[in-house]
Tab-separated table of C-alpha atoms in Angstrom:
chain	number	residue	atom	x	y	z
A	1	UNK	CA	-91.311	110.520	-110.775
A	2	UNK	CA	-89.485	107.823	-112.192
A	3	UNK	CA	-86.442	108.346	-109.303
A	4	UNK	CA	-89.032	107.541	-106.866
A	5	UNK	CA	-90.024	104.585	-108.544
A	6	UNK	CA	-86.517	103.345	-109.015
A	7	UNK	CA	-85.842	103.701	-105.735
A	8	UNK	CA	-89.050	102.837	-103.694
A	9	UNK	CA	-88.627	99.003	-103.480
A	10	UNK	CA	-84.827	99.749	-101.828
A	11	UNK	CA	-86.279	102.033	-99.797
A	12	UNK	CA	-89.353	99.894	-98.211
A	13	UNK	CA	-86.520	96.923	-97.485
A	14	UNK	CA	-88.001	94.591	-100.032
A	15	UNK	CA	-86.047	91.714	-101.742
A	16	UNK	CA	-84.306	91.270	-105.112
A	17	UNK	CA	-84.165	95.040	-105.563
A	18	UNK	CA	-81.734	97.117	-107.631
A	19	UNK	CA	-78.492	97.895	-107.058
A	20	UNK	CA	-78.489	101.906	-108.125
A	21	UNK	CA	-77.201	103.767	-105.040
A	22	UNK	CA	-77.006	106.918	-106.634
A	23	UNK	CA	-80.799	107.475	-107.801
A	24	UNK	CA	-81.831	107.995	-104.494
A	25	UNK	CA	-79.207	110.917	-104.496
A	26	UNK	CA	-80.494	112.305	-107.501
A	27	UNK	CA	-83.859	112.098	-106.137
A	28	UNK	CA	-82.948	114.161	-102.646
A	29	UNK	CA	-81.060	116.933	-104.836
A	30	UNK	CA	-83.632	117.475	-107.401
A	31	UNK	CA	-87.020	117.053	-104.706
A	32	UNK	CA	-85.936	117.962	-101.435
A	33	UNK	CA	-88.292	118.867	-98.580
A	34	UNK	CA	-88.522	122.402	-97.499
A	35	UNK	CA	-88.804	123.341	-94.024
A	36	UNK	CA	-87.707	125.169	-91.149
A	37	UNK	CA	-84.359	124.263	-89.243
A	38	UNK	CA	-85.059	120.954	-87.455
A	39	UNK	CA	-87.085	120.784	-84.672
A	40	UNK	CA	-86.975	117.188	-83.700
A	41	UNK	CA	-87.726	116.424	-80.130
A	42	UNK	CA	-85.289	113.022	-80.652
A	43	UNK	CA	-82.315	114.369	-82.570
A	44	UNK	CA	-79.748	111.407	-81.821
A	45	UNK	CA	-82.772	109.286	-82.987
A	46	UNK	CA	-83.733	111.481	-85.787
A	47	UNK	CA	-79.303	111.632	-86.717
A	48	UNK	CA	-79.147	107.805	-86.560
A	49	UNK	CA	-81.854	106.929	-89.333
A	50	UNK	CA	-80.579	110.116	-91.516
A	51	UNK	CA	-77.115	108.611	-91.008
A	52	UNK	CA	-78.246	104.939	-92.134
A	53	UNK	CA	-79.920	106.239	-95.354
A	54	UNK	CA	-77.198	108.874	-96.350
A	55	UNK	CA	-80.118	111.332	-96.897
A	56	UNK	CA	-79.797	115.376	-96.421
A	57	UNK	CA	-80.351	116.681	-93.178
A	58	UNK	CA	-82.352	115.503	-90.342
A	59	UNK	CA	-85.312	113.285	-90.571
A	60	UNK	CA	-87.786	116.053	-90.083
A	61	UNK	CA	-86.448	118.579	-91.562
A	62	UNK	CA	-84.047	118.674	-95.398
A	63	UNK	CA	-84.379	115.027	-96.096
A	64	UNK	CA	-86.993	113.437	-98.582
A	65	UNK	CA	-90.351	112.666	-97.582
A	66	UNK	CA	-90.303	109.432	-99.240
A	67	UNK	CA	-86.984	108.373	-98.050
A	68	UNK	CA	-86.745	109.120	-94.883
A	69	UNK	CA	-90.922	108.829	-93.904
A	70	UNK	CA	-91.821	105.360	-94.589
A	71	UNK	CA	-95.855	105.442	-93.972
A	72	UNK	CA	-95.976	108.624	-96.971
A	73	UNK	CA	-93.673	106.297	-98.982
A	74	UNK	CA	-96.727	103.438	-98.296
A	75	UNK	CA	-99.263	105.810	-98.474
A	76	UNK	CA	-98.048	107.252	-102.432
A	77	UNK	CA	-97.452	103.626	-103.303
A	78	UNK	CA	-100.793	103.149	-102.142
A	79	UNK	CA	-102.419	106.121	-104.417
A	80	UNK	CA	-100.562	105.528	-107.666
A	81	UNK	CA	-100.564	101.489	-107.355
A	82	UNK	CA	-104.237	101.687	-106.996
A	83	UNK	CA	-106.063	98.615	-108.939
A	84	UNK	CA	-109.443	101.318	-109.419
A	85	UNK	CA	-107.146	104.661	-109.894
A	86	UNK	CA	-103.501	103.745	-110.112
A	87	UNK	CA	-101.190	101.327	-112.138
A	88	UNK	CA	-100.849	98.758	-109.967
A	89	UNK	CA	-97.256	96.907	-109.882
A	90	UNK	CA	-94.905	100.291	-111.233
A	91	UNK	CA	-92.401	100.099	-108.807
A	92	UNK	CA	-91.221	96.320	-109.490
A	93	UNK	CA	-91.512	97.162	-113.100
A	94	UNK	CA	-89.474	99.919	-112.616
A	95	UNK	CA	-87.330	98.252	-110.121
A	96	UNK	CA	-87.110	95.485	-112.646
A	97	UNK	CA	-86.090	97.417	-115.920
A	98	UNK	CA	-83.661	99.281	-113.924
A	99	UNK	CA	-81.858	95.654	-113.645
A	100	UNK	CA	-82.591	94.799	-117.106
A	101	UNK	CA	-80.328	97.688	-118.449
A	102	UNK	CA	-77.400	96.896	-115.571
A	103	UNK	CA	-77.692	93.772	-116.933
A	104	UNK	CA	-77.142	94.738	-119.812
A	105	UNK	CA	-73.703	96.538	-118.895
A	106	UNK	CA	-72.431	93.425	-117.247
A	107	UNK	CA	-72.918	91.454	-119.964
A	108	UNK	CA	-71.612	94.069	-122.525
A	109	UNK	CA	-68.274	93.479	-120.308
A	110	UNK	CA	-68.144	90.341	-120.159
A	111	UNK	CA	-68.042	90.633	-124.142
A	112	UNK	CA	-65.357	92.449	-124.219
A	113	UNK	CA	-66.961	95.550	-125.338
A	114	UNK	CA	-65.774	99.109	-124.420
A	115	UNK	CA	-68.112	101.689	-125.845
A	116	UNK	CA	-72.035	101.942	-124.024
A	117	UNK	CA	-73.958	104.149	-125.714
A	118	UNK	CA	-77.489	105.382	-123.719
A	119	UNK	CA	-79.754	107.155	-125.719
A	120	UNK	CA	-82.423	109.604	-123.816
A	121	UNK	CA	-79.977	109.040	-120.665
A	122	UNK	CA	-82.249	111.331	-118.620
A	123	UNK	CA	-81.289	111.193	-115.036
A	124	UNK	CA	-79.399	107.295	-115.554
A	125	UNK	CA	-76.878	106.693	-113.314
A	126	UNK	CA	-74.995	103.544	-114.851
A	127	UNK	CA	-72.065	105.456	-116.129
A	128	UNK	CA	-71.424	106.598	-112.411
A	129	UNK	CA	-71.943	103.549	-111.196
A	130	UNK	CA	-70.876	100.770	-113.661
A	131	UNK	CA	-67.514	101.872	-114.621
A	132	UNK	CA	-64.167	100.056	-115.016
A	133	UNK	CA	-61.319	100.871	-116.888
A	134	UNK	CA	-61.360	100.966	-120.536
A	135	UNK	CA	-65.647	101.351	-120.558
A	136	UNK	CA	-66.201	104.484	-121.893
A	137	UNK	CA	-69.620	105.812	-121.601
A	138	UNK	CA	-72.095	108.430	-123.792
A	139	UNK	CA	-74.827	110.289	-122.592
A	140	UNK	CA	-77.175	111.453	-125.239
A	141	UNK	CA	-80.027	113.833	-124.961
A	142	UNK	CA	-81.387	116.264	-125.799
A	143	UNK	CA	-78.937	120.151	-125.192
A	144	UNK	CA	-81.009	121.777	-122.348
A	145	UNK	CA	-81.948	117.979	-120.678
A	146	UNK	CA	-78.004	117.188	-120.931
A	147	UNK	CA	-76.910	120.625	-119.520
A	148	UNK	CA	-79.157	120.188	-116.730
A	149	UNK	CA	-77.568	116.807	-115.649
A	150	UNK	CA	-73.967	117.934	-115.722
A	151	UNK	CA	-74.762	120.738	-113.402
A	152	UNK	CA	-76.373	117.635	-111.158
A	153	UNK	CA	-73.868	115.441	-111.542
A	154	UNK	CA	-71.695	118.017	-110.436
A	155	UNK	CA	-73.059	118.609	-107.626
A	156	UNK	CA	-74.059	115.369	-106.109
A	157	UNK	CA	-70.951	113.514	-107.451
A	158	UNK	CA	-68.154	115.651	-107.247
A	159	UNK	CA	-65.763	113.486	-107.130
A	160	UNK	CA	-65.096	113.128	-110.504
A	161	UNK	CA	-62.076	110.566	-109.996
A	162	UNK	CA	-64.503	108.294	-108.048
A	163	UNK	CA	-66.925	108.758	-110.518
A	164	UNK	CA	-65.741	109.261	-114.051
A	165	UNK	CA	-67.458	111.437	-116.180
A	166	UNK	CA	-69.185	109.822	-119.220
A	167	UNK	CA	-69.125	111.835	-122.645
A	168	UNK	CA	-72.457	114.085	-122.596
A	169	UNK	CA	-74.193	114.743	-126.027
A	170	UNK	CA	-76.316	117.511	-126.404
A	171	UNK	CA	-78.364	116.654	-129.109
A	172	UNK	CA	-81.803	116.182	-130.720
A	173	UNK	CA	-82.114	112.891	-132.351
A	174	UNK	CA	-85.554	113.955	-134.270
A	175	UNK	CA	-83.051	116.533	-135.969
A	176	UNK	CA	-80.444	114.111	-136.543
A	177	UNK	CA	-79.060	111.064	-137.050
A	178	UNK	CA	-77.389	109.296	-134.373
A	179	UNK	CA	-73.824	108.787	-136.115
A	180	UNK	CA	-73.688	112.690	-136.485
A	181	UNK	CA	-75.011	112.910	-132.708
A	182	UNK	CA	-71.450	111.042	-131.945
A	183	UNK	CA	-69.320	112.589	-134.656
A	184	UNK	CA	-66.313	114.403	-132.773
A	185	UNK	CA	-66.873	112.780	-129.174
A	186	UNK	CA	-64.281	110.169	-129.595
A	187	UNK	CA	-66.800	107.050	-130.333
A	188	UNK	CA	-65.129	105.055	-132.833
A	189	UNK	CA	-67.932	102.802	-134.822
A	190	UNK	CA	-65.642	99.860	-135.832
A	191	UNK	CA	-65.467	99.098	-132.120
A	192	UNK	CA	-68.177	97.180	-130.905
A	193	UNK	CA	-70.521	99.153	-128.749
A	194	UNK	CA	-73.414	98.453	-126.293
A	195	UNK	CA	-76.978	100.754	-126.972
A	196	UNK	CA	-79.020	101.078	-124.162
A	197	UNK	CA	-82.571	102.722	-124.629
A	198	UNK	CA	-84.888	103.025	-121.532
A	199	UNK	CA	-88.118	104.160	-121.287
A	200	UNK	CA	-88.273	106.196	-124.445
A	201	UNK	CA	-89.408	103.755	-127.896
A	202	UNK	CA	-93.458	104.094	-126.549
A	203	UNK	CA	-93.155	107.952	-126.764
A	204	UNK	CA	-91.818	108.432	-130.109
A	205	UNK	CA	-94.336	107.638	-133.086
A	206	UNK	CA	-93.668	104.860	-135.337
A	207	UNK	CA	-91.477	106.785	-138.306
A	208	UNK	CA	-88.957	107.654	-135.220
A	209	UNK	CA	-88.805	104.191	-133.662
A	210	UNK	CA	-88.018	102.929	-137.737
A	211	UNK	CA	-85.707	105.635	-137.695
A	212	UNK	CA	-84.344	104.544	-134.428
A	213	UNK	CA	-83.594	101.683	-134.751
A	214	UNK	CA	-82.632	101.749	-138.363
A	215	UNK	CA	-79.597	104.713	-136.536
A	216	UNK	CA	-78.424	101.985	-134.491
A	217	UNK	CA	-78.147	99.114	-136.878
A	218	UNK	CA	-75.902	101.571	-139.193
A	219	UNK	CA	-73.824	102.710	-136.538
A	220	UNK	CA	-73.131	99.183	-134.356
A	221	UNK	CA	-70.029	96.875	-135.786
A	222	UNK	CA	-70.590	93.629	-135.831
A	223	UNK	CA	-70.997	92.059	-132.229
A	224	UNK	CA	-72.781	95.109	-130.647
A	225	UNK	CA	-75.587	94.731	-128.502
A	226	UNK	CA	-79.169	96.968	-128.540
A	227	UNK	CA	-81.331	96.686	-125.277
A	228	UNK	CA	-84.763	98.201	-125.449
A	229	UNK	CA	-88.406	98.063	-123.632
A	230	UNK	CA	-91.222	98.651	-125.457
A	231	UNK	CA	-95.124	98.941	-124.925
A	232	UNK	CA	-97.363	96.139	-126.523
A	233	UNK	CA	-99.318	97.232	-129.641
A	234	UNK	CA	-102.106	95.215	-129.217
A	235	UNK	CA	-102.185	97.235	-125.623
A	236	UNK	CA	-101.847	100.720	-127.260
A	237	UNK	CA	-104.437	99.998	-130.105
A	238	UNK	CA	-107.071	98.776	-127.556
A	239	UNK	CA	-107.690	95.292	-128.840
A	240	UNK	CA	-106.457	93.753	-125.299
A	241	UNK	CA	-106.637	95.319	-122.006
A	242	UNK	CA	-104.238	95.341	-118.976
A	243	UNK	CA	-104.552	96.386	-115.927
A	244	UNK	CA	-103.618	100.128	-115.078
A	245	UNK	CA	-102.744	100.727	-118.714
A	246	UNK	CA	-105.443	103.129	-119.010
A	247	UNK	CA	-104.249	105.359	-116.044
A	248	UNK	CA	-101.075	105.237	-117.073
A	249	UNK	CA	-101.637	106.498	-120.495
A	250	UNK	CA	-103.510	109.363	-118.934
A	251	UNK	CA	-101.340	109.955	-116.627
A	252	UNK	CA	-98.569	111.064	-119.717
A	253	UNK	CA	-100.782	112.598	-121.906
A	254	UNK	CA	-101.416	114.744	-119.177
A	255	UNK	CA	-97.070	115.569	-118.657
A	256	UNK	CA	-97.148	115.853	-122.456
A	257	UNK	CA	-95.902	112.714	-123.014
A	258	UNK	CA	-98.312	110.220	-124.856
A	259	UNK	CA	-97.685	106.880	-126.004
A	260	UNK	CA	-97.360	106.658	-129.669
A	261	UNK	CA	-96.144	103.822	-130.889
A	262	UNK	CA	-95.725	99.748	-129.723
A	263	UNK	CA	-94.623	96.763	-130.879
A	264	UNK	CA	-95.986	92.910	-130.914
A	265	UNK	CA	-94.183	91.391	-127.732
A	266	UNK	CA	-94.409	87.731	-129.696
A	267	UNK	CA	-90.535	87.076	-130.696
A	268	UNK	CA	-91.307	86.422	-134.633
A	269	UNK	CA	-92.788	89.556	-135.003
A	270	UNK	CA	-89.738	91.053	-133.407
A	271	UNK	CA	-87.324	89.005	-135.680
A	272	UNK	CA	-89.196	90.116	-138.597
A	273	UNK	CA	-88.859	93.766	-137.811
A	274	UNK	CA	-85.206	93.372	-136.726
A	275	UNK	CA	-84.153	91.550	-139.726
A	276	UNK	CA	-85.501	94.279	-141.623
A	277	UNK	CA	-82.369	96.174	-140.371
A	278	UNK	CA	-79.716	93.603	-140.390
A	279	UNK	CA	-80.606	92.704	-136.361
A	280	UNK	CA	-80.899	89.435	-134.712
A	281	UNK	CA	-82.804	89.116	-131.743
A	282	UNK	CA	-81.237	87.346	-129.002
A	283	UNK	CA	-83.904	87.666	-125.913
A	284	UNK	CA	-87.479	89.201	-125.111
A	285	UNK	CA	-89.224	88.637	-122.323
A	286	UNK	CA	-92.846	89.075	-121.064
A	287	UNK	CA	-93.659	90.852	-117.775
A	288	UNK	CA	-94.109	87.168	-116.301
A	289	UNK	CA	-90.592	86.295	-117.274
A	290	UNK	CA	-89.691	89.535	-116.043
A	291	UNK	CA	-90.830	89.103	-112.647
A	292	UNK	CA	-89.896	85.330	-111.989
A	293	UNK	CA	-86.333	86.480	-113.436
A	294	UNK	CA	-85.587	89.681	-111.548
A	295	UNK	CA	-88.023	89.391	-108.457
A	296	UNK	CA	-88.528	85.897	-108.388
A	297	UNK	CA	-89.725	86.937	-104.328
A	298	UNK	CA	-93.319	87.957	-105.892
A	299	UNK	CA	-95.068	85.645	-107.363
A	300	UNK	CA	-97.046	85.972	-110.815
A	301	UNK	CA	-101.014	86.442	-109.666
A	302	UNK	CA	-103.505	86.711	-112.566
A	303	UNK	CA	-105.837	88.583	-110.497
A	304	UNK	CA	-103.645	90.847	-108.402
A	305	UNK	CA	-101.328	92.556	-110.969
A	306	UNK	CA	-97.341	92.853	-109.229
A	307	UNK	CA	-96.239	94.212	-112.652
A	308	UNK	CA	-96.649	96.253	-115.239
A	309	UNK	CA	-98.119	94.143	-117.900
A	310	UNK	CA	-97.762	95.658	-121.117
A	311	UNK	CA	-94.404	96.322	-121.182
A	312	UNK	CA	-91.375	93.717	-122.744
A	313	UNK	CA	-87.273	93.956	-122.859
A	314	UNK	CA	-85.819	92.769	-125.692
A	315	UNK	CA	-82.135	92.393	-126.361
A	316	UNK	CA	-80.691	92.253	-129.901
A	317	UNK	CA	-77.148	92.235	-131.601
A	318	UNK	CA	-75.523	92.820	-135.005
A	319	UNK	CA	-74.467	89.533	-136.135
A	320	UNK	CA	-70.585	89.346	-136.335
């Protein structure tokens, strides 16, 4: 789900999108579309627009529905950005947050920092895609969930000059502590480090965020950086609504995933929490200042939602 999100905005030509070129690879690998050999009345036709998207196989036939067919792209925007039954404005939120985190890299670089920790890496594709020499990269996740993305990575990338492998960590953080996670994969914890975590702090109850967070701020040296989203608590608790919250709340309960846990989005509450932990927090940002910074195409309309709205970034270092 979330690789069709991350790559539906590219994929229906709109402005300001991402830059991940290998999600939609991912994406073919992992759902492609079943069929008999192609029987396309307009091959060369059919060859040209499988050629321009780098998809598998022929437009009719191997290649993915959403990438290749653009009116069942529209039409499953249509059904799961529905203001009654949907949550209206996922894609740019997704779109968005995947440049939040690749921001996030660039930055980290600019820094001078060599070490990019990405906790709950799922199917992320900056290591692949963000590398230069002397960035070292670690994938951690859970053993059967990190397994599984080798064998993809293997497969879809196999070019592992082109594409440098990042070090995978099989591990389960509710078992154990982050520094352990890392003991014996060549991470060194006096070197500053960047921490990436995407899309995970709303599923994990409150005593695992602490914990969380409390991990990072005892493994990061001085100058290290710690990106993170997180859902509003206010949101979560039901004392303020947004629009398509509810669905989407349903709509992981359902997977097994629930939200659990939130944070105020207001930045003293944040700083309060942080410096709790020895953190300072550099940056949050609301889903206005999300939109105006990283789609600055849509405008912000109180009553047509184009974003997620209860969902912030924050960025936050270890003071040197």
């Amino acid at each position: 789900m979330q690789l069709i999100f991350r790559t539906m905005n590219r994929d229906m030509h709109q402005a300001n999108t991402n830059e991940d070129n290998i999600a939609f690879l991912f994406r073919n690998r992992l759902m492609p579309v079943r069929s008999d050999p192609c029987t396309c009345n307009d091959k060369p036709v059919c060859r040209t627009l499988c050629n321009r998207c780098q998809c598998y196989g022929h437009l009719c036939c191997r290649s993915s529905i959403n990438k290749c067919m653009p009116s069942c792209l529209s039409a499953y925007k249509h059904v799961t950005e529905h203001p009654k039954h949907g949550s209206p404005g996922t894609a740019n939120y997704i779109d968005a947050r995947t440049q939040w985190f690749d921001q996030a890299v660039t930055i980290a670089k600019q820094q001078g920092i060599t070490q990019v920790v990405i906790i709950a890496a799922g199917f992320d594709t900056r290591a692949y895609r963000l590398h230069t020499s002397g960035l070292q990269f670690y994938e951690i996740d859970l053993p059967h969930a990190s397994a599984i993305k080798q064998k993809l990575v293997d497969k879809v990338l196999p070019d592992a000059a082109k594409h440098p492998r990042p070090v995978f960590v099989g591990a389960d953080l509710s078992e154990c502590s982050l520094k352990r996670a890392l003991q014996g994969t060549g991470f060194d914890p006096v070197k500053t480090s960047l921490f990436l975590c995407e899309g995970l702090l709303y599923y994990l109850p409150q005593y695992a965020v602490d914990k969380l967070i409390s991990n990072v701020a005892g493994l990061a040296a001085p100058g290290s950086l710690f990106y993170f989203d997180f859902l509003h608590l206010d949101v979560l608790e039901g004392r303020s609504a947004a629009v398509g919250y509810d669905n989407t709340a349903k709509v992981v309960a359902i997977k097994g995933e629930p939200f659990l846990s939130g944070m105020h989005p207001s930045a003293a509450s944040l700083c309060k929490i942080l410096a709790q932990q020895d953190l300072r927090l550099l940056e949050v940002l609301s889903p206005r200042e999300i939109l105006a910074h990283f789609l600055p195409h849509v405008a912000w309309d109180e009553q047509r939602t184009q974003i997620l709205s209860f969902y912030s970034f924050a960025a936050v270092q270890r003071p040197a």
